PDB file of C-alpha atoms and ligand atoms in Angstrom:
ATOM      1  CA  UNK A  10     -28.991  15.185 -14.892  1.00  0.00           C
ATOM      2  CA  UNK A  11     -26.659  16.170 -12.558  1.00  0.00           C
ATOM      3  CA  UNK A  12     -25.803  13.425  -9.786  1.00  0.00           C
ATOM      4  CA  UNK A  13     -25.053  14.162  -6.299  1.00  0.00           C
ATOM      5  CA  UNK A  14     -20.990  13.789  -5.971  1.00  0.00           C
ATOM      6  CA  UNK A  15     -19.424  11.039  -3.542  1.00  0.00           C
ATOM      7  CA  UNK A  16     -18.262  12.921  -1.176  1.00  0.00           C
ATOM      8  CA  UNK A  17     -14.873  12.018   0.716  1.00  0.00           C
ATOM      9  CA  UNK A  18     -12.115  12.431   3.404  1.00  0.00           C
ATOM     10  CA  UNK A  19      -8.843  11.420   3.823  1.00  0.00           C
ATOM     11  CA  UNK A  20      -9.279  11.692   8.228  1.00  0.00           C
ATOM     12  CA  UNK A  21      -7.177  11.224  10.910  1.00  0.00           C
ATOM     13  CA  UNK A  22      -7.238  13.550  14.168  1.00  0.00           C
ATOM     14  CA  UNK A  23      -3.759  13.198  13.400  1.00  0.00           C
ATOM     15  CA  UNK A  24      -1.297  15.761  12.140  1.00  0.00           C
ATOM     16  CA  UNK A  25       1.173  14.564   9.536  1.00  0.00           C
ATOM     17  CA  UNK A  26      -0.201  11.517   8.749  1.00  0.00           C
ATOM     18  CA  UNK A  27      -1.027  12.104   4.958  1.00  0.00           C
ATOM     19  CA  UNK A  28      -4.108  13.387   4.590  1.00  0.00           C
ATOM     20  CA  UNK A  29      -3.256  15.756   2.319  1.00  0.00           C
ATOM     21  CA  UNK A  30      -0.841  13.808   0.223  1.00  0.00           C
ATOM     22  CA  UNK A  31      -3.030  11.458   0.163  1.00  0.00           C
ATOM     23  CA  UNK A  32      -5.995  13.161  -0.793  1.00  0.00           C
ATOM     24  CA  UNK A  33      -3.842  14.522  -3.770  1.00  0.00           C
ATOM     25  CA  UNK A  34      -2.754  11.429  -5.200  1.00  0.00           C
ATOM     26  CA  UNK A  35      -6.313  10.001  -4.913  1.00  0.00           C
ATOM     27  CA  UNK A  36      -7.936  12.935  -6.548  1.00  0.00           C
ATOM     28  CA  UNK A  37      -5.414  13.445  -9.187  1.00  0.00           C
ATOM     29  CA  UNK A  38      -5.385   9.333 -10.171  1.00  0.00           C
ATOM     30  CA  UNK A  39      -9.412   9.733 -10.039  1.00  0.00           C
ATOM     31  CA  UNK A  40      -9.185  12.591 -12.392  1.00  0.00           C
ATOM     32  CA  UNK A  41      -6.907  11.053 -15.155  1.00  0.00           C
ATOM     33  CA  UNK A  42      -6.958   7.139 -14.693  1.00  0.00           C
ATOM     34  CA  UNK A  43     -10.771   7.941 -14.152  1.00  0.00           C
ATOM     35  CA  UNK A  44     -11.844  10.711 -15.857  1.00  0.00           C
ATOM     36  CA  UNK A  45     -13.787  12.123 -13.145  1.00  0.00           C
ATOM     37  CA  UNK A  46     -14.313  15.700 -12.590  1.00  0.00           C
ATOM     38  CA  UNK A  47     -12.987  16.300  -9.048  1.00  0.00           C
ATOM     39  CA  UNK A  48     -12.692  18.900  -6.329  1.00  0.00           C
ATOM     40  CA  UNK A  49     -10.771  19.171  -3.470  1.00  0.00           C
ATOM     41  CA  UNK A  50     -12.101  21.749  -0.628  1.00  0.00           C
ATOM     42  CA  UNK A  51      -9.241  22.757   1.752  1.00  0.00           C
ATOM     43  CA  UNK A  52     -10.435  23.460   4.993  1.00  0.00           C
ATOM     44  CA  UNK A  53      -7.109  23.650   6.758  1.00  0.00           C
ATOM     45  CA  UNK A  54      -6.238  26.816   7.625  1.00  0.00           C
ATOM     46  CA  UNK A  55      -2.844  26.757   6.293  1.00  0.00           C
ATOM     47  CA  UNK A  56      -4.559  26.097   3.187  1.00  0.00           C
ATOM     48  CA  UNK A  57      -1.346  23.546   2.215  1.00  0.00           C
ATOM     49  CA  UNK A  58      -2.887  22.248  -0.927  1.00  0.00           C
ATOM     50  CA  UNK A  59      -4.263  25.503  -2.301  1.00  0.00           C
ATOM     51  CA  UNK A  60      -0.996  27.263  -2.232  1.00  0.00           C
ATOM     52  CA  UNK A  61       0.307  24.309  -3.824  1.00  0.00           C
ATOM     53  CA  UNK A  62      -2.231  24.396  -6.224  1.00  0.00           C
ATOM     54  CA  UNK A  63      -1.304  28.337  -6.667  1.00  0.00           C
ATOM     55  CA  UNK A  64       2.331  27.775  -6.711  1.00  0.00           C
ATOM     56  CA  UNK A  65       1.829  25.130  -9.244  1.00  0.00           C
ATOM     57  CA  UNK A  66      -0.570  26.957 -11.861  1.00  0.00           C
ATOM     58  CA  UNK A  67       1.895  29.751 -12.098  1.00  0.00           C
ATOM     59  CA  UNK A  68       4.568  27.904 -12.838  1.00  0.00           C
ATOM     60  CA  UNK A  69       2.345  26.162 -15.508  1.00  0.00           C
ATOM     61  CA  UNK A  70      -0.013  28.470 -16.491  1.00  0.00           C
ATOM     62  CA  UNK A  71      -0.772  27.143 -19.736  1.00  0.00           C
ATOM     63  CA  UNK A  72      -1.538  23.820 -18.539  1.00  0.00           C
ATOM     64  CA  UNK A  73      -4.713  22.493 -17.134  1.00  0.00           C
ATOM     65  CA  UNK A  74      -4.673  20.725 -13.825  1.00  0.00           C
ATOM     66  CA  UNK A  75      -6.471  17.835 -13.616  1.00  0.00           C
ATOM     67  CA  UNK A  76      -8.721  18.750 -10.186  1.00  0.00           C
ATOM     68  CA  UNK A  77      -9.829  21.968  -9.391  1.00  0.00           C
ATOM     69  CA  UNK A  78      -9.096  23.052  -4.984  1.00  0.00           C
ATOM     70  CA  UNK A  79     -10.844  25.599  -3.400  1.00  0.00           C
ATOM     71  CA  UNK A  80     -10.025  27.117  -0.122  1.00  0.00           C
ATOM     72  CA  UNK A  81     -13.159  27.216   2.323  1.00  0.00           C
ATOM     73  CA  UNK A  82     -13.743  27.644   5.751  1.00  0.00           C
ATOM     74  CA  UNK A  83     -15.615  24.879   7.464  1.00  0.00           C
ATOM     75  CA  UNK A  84     -18.687  26.660   7.825  1.00  0.00           C
ATOM     76  CA  UNK A  85     -18.829  27.534   4.080  1.00  0.00           C
ATOM     77  CA  UNK A  86     -18.602  23.899   3.160  1.00  0.00           C
ATOM     78  CA  UNK A  87     -21.960  22.689   3.361  1.00  0.00           C
ATOM     79  CA  UNK A  88     -23.243  26.739   0.977  1.00  0.00           C
ATOM     80  CA  UNK A  89     -21.086  25.685  -1.203  1.00  0.00           C
ATOM     81  CA  UNK A  90     -21.960  22.148  -1.848  1.00  0.00           C
ATOM     82  CA  UNK A  91     -25.757  23.174  -2.182  1.00  0.00           C
ATOM     83  CA  UNK A  92     -24.758  25.651  -4.995  1.00  0.00           C
ATOM     84  CA  UNK A  93     -21.700  23.694  -6.613  1.00  0.00           C
ATOM     85  CA  UNK A  94     -21.596  21.096  -5.351  1.00  0.00           C
ATOM     86  CA  UNK A  95     -23.163  18.758  -8.548  1.00  0.00           C
ATOM     87  CA  UNK A  96     -20.752  19.919 -10.552  1.00  0.00           C
ATOM     88  CA  UNK A  97     -18.234  17.189  -9.714  1.00  0.00           C
ATOM     89  CA  UNK A  98     -18.268  13.551  -9.368  1.00  0.00           C
ATOM     90  CA  UNK A  99     -15.986  13.687  -6.695  1.00  0.00           C
ATOM     91  CA  UNK A 100     -14.978  15.809  -3.613  1.00  0.00           C
ATOM     92  CA  UNK A 101     -12.429  15.484  -1.109  1.00  0.00           C
ATOM     93  CA  UNK A 102     -12.617  17.630   2.049  1.00  0.00           C
ATOM     94  CA  UNK A 103      -8.932  18.120   3.282  1.00  0.00           C
ATOM     95  CA  UNK A 104      -9.683  18.568   7.321  1.00  0.00           C
ATOM     96  CA  UNK A 105      -6.944  20.102   9.668  1.00  0.00           C
ATOM     97  CA  UNK A 106      -5.343  17.862  12.084  1.00  0.00           C
ATOM     98  CA  UNK A 107      -7.388  18.778  15.383  1.00  0.00           C
ATOM     99  CA  UNK A 108      -5.561  20.500  17.943  1.00  0.00           C
ATOM    100  CA  UNK A 109      -8.277  22.770  19.176  1.00  0.00           C
ATOM    101  CA  UNK A 110     -11.162  22.778  20.573  1.00  0.00           C
ATOM    102  CA  UNK A 111     -13.532  25.489  19.331  1.00  0.00           C
ATOM    103  CA  UNK A 112     -12.241  24.660  15.913  1.00  0.00           C
ATOM    104  CA  UNK A 113     -12.713  21.037  16.405  1.00  0.00           C
ATOM    105  CA  UNK A 114     -16.600  20.820  16.361  1.00  0.00           C
ATOM    106  CA  UNK A 115     -16.519  22.621  13.105  1.00  0.00           C
ATOM    107  CA  UNK A 116     -13.902  19.944  11.352  1.00  0.00           C
ATOM    108  CA  UNK A 117     -15.845  16.884  12.981  1.00  0.00           C
ATOM    109  CA  UNK A 118     -19.277  18.895  11.340  1.00  0.00           C
ATOM    110  CA  UNK A 119     -17.550  18.195   8.140  1.00  0.00           C
ATOM    111  CA  UNK A 120     -17.274  14.672   8.096  1.00  0.00           C
ATOM    112  CA  UNK A 121     -20.985  14.673   8.299  1.00  0.00           C
ATOM    113  CA  UNK A 122     -21.430  15.266   4.946  1.00  0.00           C
ATOM    114  CA  UNK A 123     -19.327  12.809   3.861  1.00  0.00           C
ATOM    115  CA  UNK A 124     -20.193   9.508   2.353  1.00  0.00           C
ATOM    116  CA  UNK A 125     -16.846   7.797   3.232  1.00  0.00           C
ATOM    117  CA  UNK A 126     -13.645   8.590   5.703  1.00  0.00           C
ATOM    118  CA  UNK A 127     -10.193   6.576   4.778  1.00  0.00           C
ATOM    119  CA  UNK A 128      -8.035   6.688   7.941  1.00  0.00           C
ATOM    120  CA  UNK A 129      -3.992   7.019   6.687  1.00  0.00           C
ATOM    121  CA  UNK A 130      -2.641   5.279  10.439  1.00  0.00           C
ATOM    122  CA  UNK A 131       1.163   5.324  10.261  1.00  0.00           C
ATOM    123  CA  UNK A 132       2.611   2.472  12.460  1.00  0.00           C
ATOM    124  CA  UNK A 133       3.782   4.091  15.368  1.00  0.00           C
ATOM    125  CA  UNK A 134       2.197   4.419  19.238  1.00  0.00           C
ATOM    126  CA  UNK A 135       0.822   7.793  19.550  1.00  0.00           C
ATOM    127  CA  UNK A 136      -0.614   6.981  15.680  1.00  0.00           C
ATOM    128  CA  UNK A 137      -3.069   4.544  16.557  1.00  0.00           C
ATOM    129  CA  UNK A 138      -3.688   6.233  19.841  1.00  0.00           C
ATOM    130  CA  UNK A 139      -4.932   9.578  18.142  1.00  0.00           C
ATOM    131  CA  UNK A 140      -6.524   6.831  15.237  1.00  0.00           C
ATOM    132  CA  UNK A 141      -8.916   5.364  18.666  1.00  0.00           C
ATOM    133  CA  UNK A 142      -9.747   8.605  19.351  1.00  0.00           C
ATOM    134  CA  UNK A 143     -10.641   9.004  15.375  1.00  0.00           C
ATOM    135  CA  UNK A 144     -12.243   6.082  15.238  1.00  0.00           C
ATOM    136  CA  UNK A 145     -14.831   7.017  18.129  1.00  0.00           C
ATOM    137  CA  UNK A 146     -15.682  10.283  16.145  1.00  0.00           C
ATOM    138  CA  UNK A 147     -16.051   7.890  13.008  1.00  0.00           C
ATOM    139  CA  UNK A 148     -18.301   5.751  14.696  1.00  0.00           C
ATOM    140  CA  UNK A 149     -20.448   9.320  15.619  1.00  0.00           C
ATOM    141  CA  UNK A 150     -20.670  10.380  12.165  1.00  0.00           C
ATOM    142  CA  UNK A 151     -21.545   6.693  11.432  1.00  0.00           C
ATOM    143  CA  UNK A 152     -24.431   6.221  13.646  1.00  0.00           C
ATOM    144  CA  UNK A 153     -25.243  10.321  12.365  1.00  0.00           C
ATOM    145  CA  UNK A 154     -25.309   8.823   9.160  1.00  0.00           C
ATOM    146  CA  UNK A 155     -27.305   6.039   9.617  1.00  0.00           C
ATOM    147  CA  UNK A 156     -30.519   8.145  11.912  1.00  0.00           C
ATOM    148  CA  UNK A 157     -30.650  10.288   7.871  1.00  0.00           C
ATOM    149  CA  UNK A 158     -31.195   6.759   6.337  1.00  0.00           C
ATOM    150  CA  UNK A 159     -27.567   7.165   5.063  1.00  0.00           C
ATOM    151  CA  UNK A 160     -24.203   5.222   4.488  1.00  0.00           C
ATOM    152  CA  UNK A 161     -21.055   6.028   5.762  1.00  0.00           C
ATOM    153  CA  UNK A 162     -18.032   4.084   4.191  1.00  0.00           C
ATOM    154  CA  UNK A 163     -15.163   3.904   6.521  1.00  0.00           C
ATOM    155  CA  UNK A 164     -11.934   1.850   6.100  1.00  0.00           C
ATOM    156  CA  UNK A 165      -8.120   2.458   7.398  1.00  0.00           C
ATOM    157  CA  UNK A 166      -5.097   1.942   5.985  1.00  0.00           C
ATOM    158  CA  UNK A 167      -1.213   2.053   6.777  1.00  0.00           C
ATOM    159  CA  UNK A 168       0.580   4.733   5.323  1.00  0.00           C
ATOM    160  CA  UNK A 169       4.607   4.807   4.791  1.00  0.00           C
ATOM    161  CA  UNK A 170       4.414   1.283   5.237  1.00  0.00           C
ATOM    162  CA  UNK A 171       8.368  -0.168   6.218  1.00  0.00           C
ATOM    163  CA  UNK A 172       9.570  -3.832   6.750  1.00  0.00           C
ATOM    164  CA  UNK A 173       8.737  -2.288  10.791  1.00  0.00           C
ATOM    165  CA  UNK A 174       7.124  -4.571  12.740  1.00  0.00           C
ATOM    166  CA  UNK A 175       4.941  -1.626  14.672  1.00  0.00           C
ATOM    167  CA  UNK A 176       3.210  -1.585  11.146  1.00  0.00           C
ATOM    168  CA  UNK A 177       2.011  -4.920  11.434  1.00  0.00           C
ATOM    169  CA  UNK A 178       1.045  -4.638  14.999  1.00  0.00           C
ATOM    170  CA  UNK A 179      -1.288  -1.235  14.490  1.00  0.00           C
ATOM    171  CA  UNK A 180      -3.475  -2.518  11.851  1.00  0.00           C
ATOM    172  CA  UNK A 181      -3.833  -5.933  13.594  1.00  0.00           C
ATOM    173  CA  UNK A 182      -4.720  -3.910  17.181  1.00  0.00           C
ATOM    174  CA  UNK A 183      -7.338  -1.435  15.080  1.00  0.00           C
ATOM    175  CA  UNK A 184      -8.569  -4.580  12.866  1.00  0.00           C
ATOM    176  CA  UNK A 185      -9.310  -5.845  16.269  1.00  0.00           C
ATOM    177  CA  UNK A 186     -11.433  -2.892  17.662  1.00  0.00           C
ATOM    178  CA  UNK A 187     -13.598  -2.200  14.741  1.00  0.00           C
ATOM    179  CA  UNK A 188     -11.672  -0.251  12.091  1.00  0.00           C
ATOM    180  CA  UNK A 189     -12.156  -2.124   8.750  1.00  0.00           C
ATOM    181  CA  UNK A 190      -8.398  -1.979   7.453  1.00  0.00           C
ATOM    182  CA  UNK A 191      -7.104  -1.776   3.416  1.00  0.00           C
ATOM    183  CA  UNK A 192      -5.210  -4.784   2.100  1.00  0.00           C
ATOM    184  CA  UNK A 193      -3.475  -2.618   0.333  1.00  0.00           C
ATOM    185  CA  UNK A 194      -1.419   0.143   1.946  1.00  0.00           C
ATOM    186  CA  UNK A 195       0.848   2.902   0.877  1.00  0.00           C
ATOM    187  CA  UNK A 196       4.744   2.886   1.009  1.00  0.00           C
ATOM    188  CA  UNK A 197       7.106   5.296   2.028  1.00  0.00           C
ATOM    189  CA  UNK A 198       8.192   6.825  -1.399  1.00  0.00           C
ATOM    190  CA  UNK A 199       9.732   9.953  -2.264  1.00  0.00           C
ATOM    191  CA  UNK A 200       7.365  10.242  -5.329  1.00  0.00           C
ATOM    192  CA  UNK A 201       4.627  10.294  -2.948  1.00  0.00           C
ATOM    193  CA  UNK A 202       5.601  13.799  -1.484  1.00  0.00           C
ATOM    194  CA  UNK A 203       5.208  16.199  -3.830  1.00  0.00           C
ATOM    195  CA  UNK A 204       2.436  15.814  -5.677  1.00  0.00           C
ATOM    196  CA  UNK A 205       1.222  17.458  -8.864  1.00  0.00           C
ATOM    197  CA  UNK A 206      -2.270  19.253  -9.960  1.00  0.00           C
ATOM    198  CA  UNK A 207      -1.241  17.851 -13.137  1.00  0.00           C
ATOM    199  CA  UNK A 208       0.094  14.644 -12.956  1.00  0.00           C
ATOM    200  CA  UNK A 209      -1.250  11.611 -11.478  1.00  0.00           C
ATOM    201  CA  UNK A 210       0.802   9.435  -9.519  1.00  0.00           C
ATOM    202  CA  UNK A 211       0.063   6.756 -11.693  1.00  0.00           C
ATOM    203  CA  UNK A 212       1.306   7.904 -14.716  1.00  0.00           C
ATOM    204  CA  UNK A 213       4.909   7.447 -13.731  1.00  0.00           C
ATOM    205  CA  UNK A 214       6.325   3.327 -13.680  1.00  0.00           C
ATOM    206  CA  UNK A 215       7.122   3.948  -9.985  1.00  0.00           C
ATOM    207  CA  UNK A 216       3.033   4.717  -9.116  1.00  0.00           C
ATOM    208  CA  UNK A 217       1.995   2.320 -11.215  1.00  0.00           C
ATOM    209  CA  UNK A 218       4.417  -0.210  -9.144  1.00  0.00           C
ATOM    210  CA  UNK A 219       3.455   0.807  -5.758  1.00  0.00           C
ATOM    211  CA  UNK A 220       0.309   2.811  -5.564  1.00  0.00           C
ATOM    212  CA  UNK A 221      -2.019   1.095  -8.203  1.00  0.00           C
ATOM    213  CA  UNK A 222      -3.373  -1.607  -6.249  1.00  0.00           C
ATOM    214  CA  UNK A 223      -4.434   0.636  -3.363  1.00  0.00           C
ATOM    215  CA  UNK A 224      -5.968   2.943  -5.800  1.00  0.00           C
ATOM    216  CA  UNK A 225      -7.819   0.020  -6.983  1.00  0.00           C
ATOM    217  CA  UNK A 226      -8.981  -0.818  -3.652  1.00  0.00           C
ATOM    218  CA  UNK A 227      -9.905   2.358  -3.211  1.00  0.00           C
ATOM    219  CA  UNK A 228     -12.172   2.618  -6.042  1.00  0.00           C
ATOM    220  CA  UNK A 229     -14.057  -0.866  -5.137  1.00  0.00           C
ATOM    221  CA  UNK A 230     -14.478  -0.342  -1.600  1.00  0.00           C
ATOM    222  CA  UNK A 231     -15.855   3.627  -1.759  1.00  0.00           C
ATOM    223  CA  UNK A 232     -17.042   2.770  -5.035  1.00  0.00           C
ATOM    224  CA  UNK A 233     -16.018   5.490  -7.685  1.00  0.00           C
TER     225      UNK A 233
HETATM  226  N1  ATP B 163       3.430   7.370   1.853  1.00  0.00           N
HETATM  227  C1  ATP B 163       4.388   8.918   2.155  1.00  0.00           C
HETATM  228  N2  ATP B 163       5.510   8.564   1.439  1.00  0.00           N
HETATM  229  C2  ATP B 163       6.443   9.962   1.782  1.00  0.00           C
HETATM  230  N3  ATP B 163       5.754  10.896   2.576  1.00  0.00           N
HETATM  231  C3  ATP B 163       4.762  11.107   3.094  1.00  0.00           C
HETATM  232  C4  ATP B 163       3.724   9.868   2.480  1.00  0.00           C
HETATM  233  N4  ATP B 163       2.625  10.028   2.934  1.00  0.00           N
HETATM  234  C5  ATP B 163       3.435  11.429   3.592  1.00  0.00           C
HETATM  235  N5  ATP B 163       4.139  11.728   3.637  1.00  0.00           N
HETATM  236  C6  ATP B 163       4.914  13.447   3.912  1.00  0.00           C
HETATM  237  O1  ATP B 163       4.717  13.320   5.319  1.00  0.00           O
HETATM  238  C7  ATP B 163       4.292  14.321   5.724  1.00  0.00           C
HETATM  239  C8  ATP B 163       3.316  15.322   6.113  1.00  0.00           C
HETATM  240  O2  ATP B 163       2.345  14.759   5.232  1.00  0.00           O
HETATM  241  P1  ATP B 163       0.439  15.529   4.769  1.00  0.00           P
HETATM  242  O3  ATP B 163       0.972  16.896   4.815  1.00  0.00           O
HETATM  243  O4  ATP B 163      -0.059  14.990   4.199  1.00  0.00           O
HETATM  244  O5  ATP B 163       1.019  14.854   6.332  1.00  0.00           O
HETATM  245  P2  ATP B 163      -0.895  15.769   7.109  1.00  0.00           P
HETATM  246  O6  ATP B 163      -1.937  14.645   7.356  1.00  0.00           O
HETATM  247  O7  ATP B 163      -2.400  16.297   5.948  1.00  0.00           O
HETATM  248  O8  ATP B 163      -0.716  16.854   7.721  1.00  0.00           O
HETATM  249  P3  ATP B 163      -1.164  18.168   8.280  1.00  0.00           P
HETATM  250  O9  ATP B 163      -2.139  17.355   9.886  1.00  0.00           O
HETATM  251  O10 ATP B 163      -0.425  19.198   9.070  1.00  0.00           O
HETATM  252  O11 ATP B 163      -2.749  18.795   8.045  1.00  0.00           O
HETATM  253  C9  ATP B 163       4.713  15.389   4.217  1.00  0.00           C
HETATM  254  O12 ATP B 163       5.821  16.064   4.317  1.00  0.00           O
HETATM  255  C10 ATP B 163       4.796  14.558   3.000  1.00  0.00           C
HETATM  256  O13 ATP B 163       4.963  14.983   1.857  1.00  0.00           O
HETATM  257 MG1   MG B 164      -2.837  18.372   6.185  1.00  0.00          MG
END
């Protein structure tokens, strides 16, 4: 019998922290390395993932993508998942940056559908502030899930890690404030800037070296 899919969002209210890129890196890795059936629901009205998907498919019409992508407005996600969710092992919901009050409440509701939230953090002061704001949203989602006798797994990680001290400071500060952080981070790397729906980052040596530990930690912590 079909099992419920695991629903995960790489989420932060801040824009440009790597939500979409990391979603694609994880989605393609799960499909290629673990044979999972993976869907990415693109809820960003700019539909950046959907656009990339269509463009790449057009370039290589004979190739089969590792993952599926569906662009949906936040209000349509629940109905879609009720109908088609059981076809997948893992569903990622890619949320837009939060700017507009009205649109944001629909985005926040999306998080209540999730089993896991993975929060990318860039080690700068503005990013830490917005992550702190997002932690409050994640806490509410966690409390809601608890009331429903369900569980929400929440972890943060440093994206685009470099040698700057601000990376460590961000990590320490967020940990102190109660955000569980991954032991591994994602470095700032060229190969991560153009993910492909046909190829996981782990299929190249640099990805194996720089992303494998993070990916393994993700699979362990989010039980996929
Ligand atoms: N680990 C990384 N190494 C190098 N570049 C990265 C990394 N993570 C993200 N980027 C780059 O940073 C930019 C923003 O990433 P992305 O679009 O995934 O962010 P986002 O959080 O989804 O933004 P938005 O809120 O606008 O949707 C992109 O150009 C992406 O290629
Ligand atoms: Mg995005």
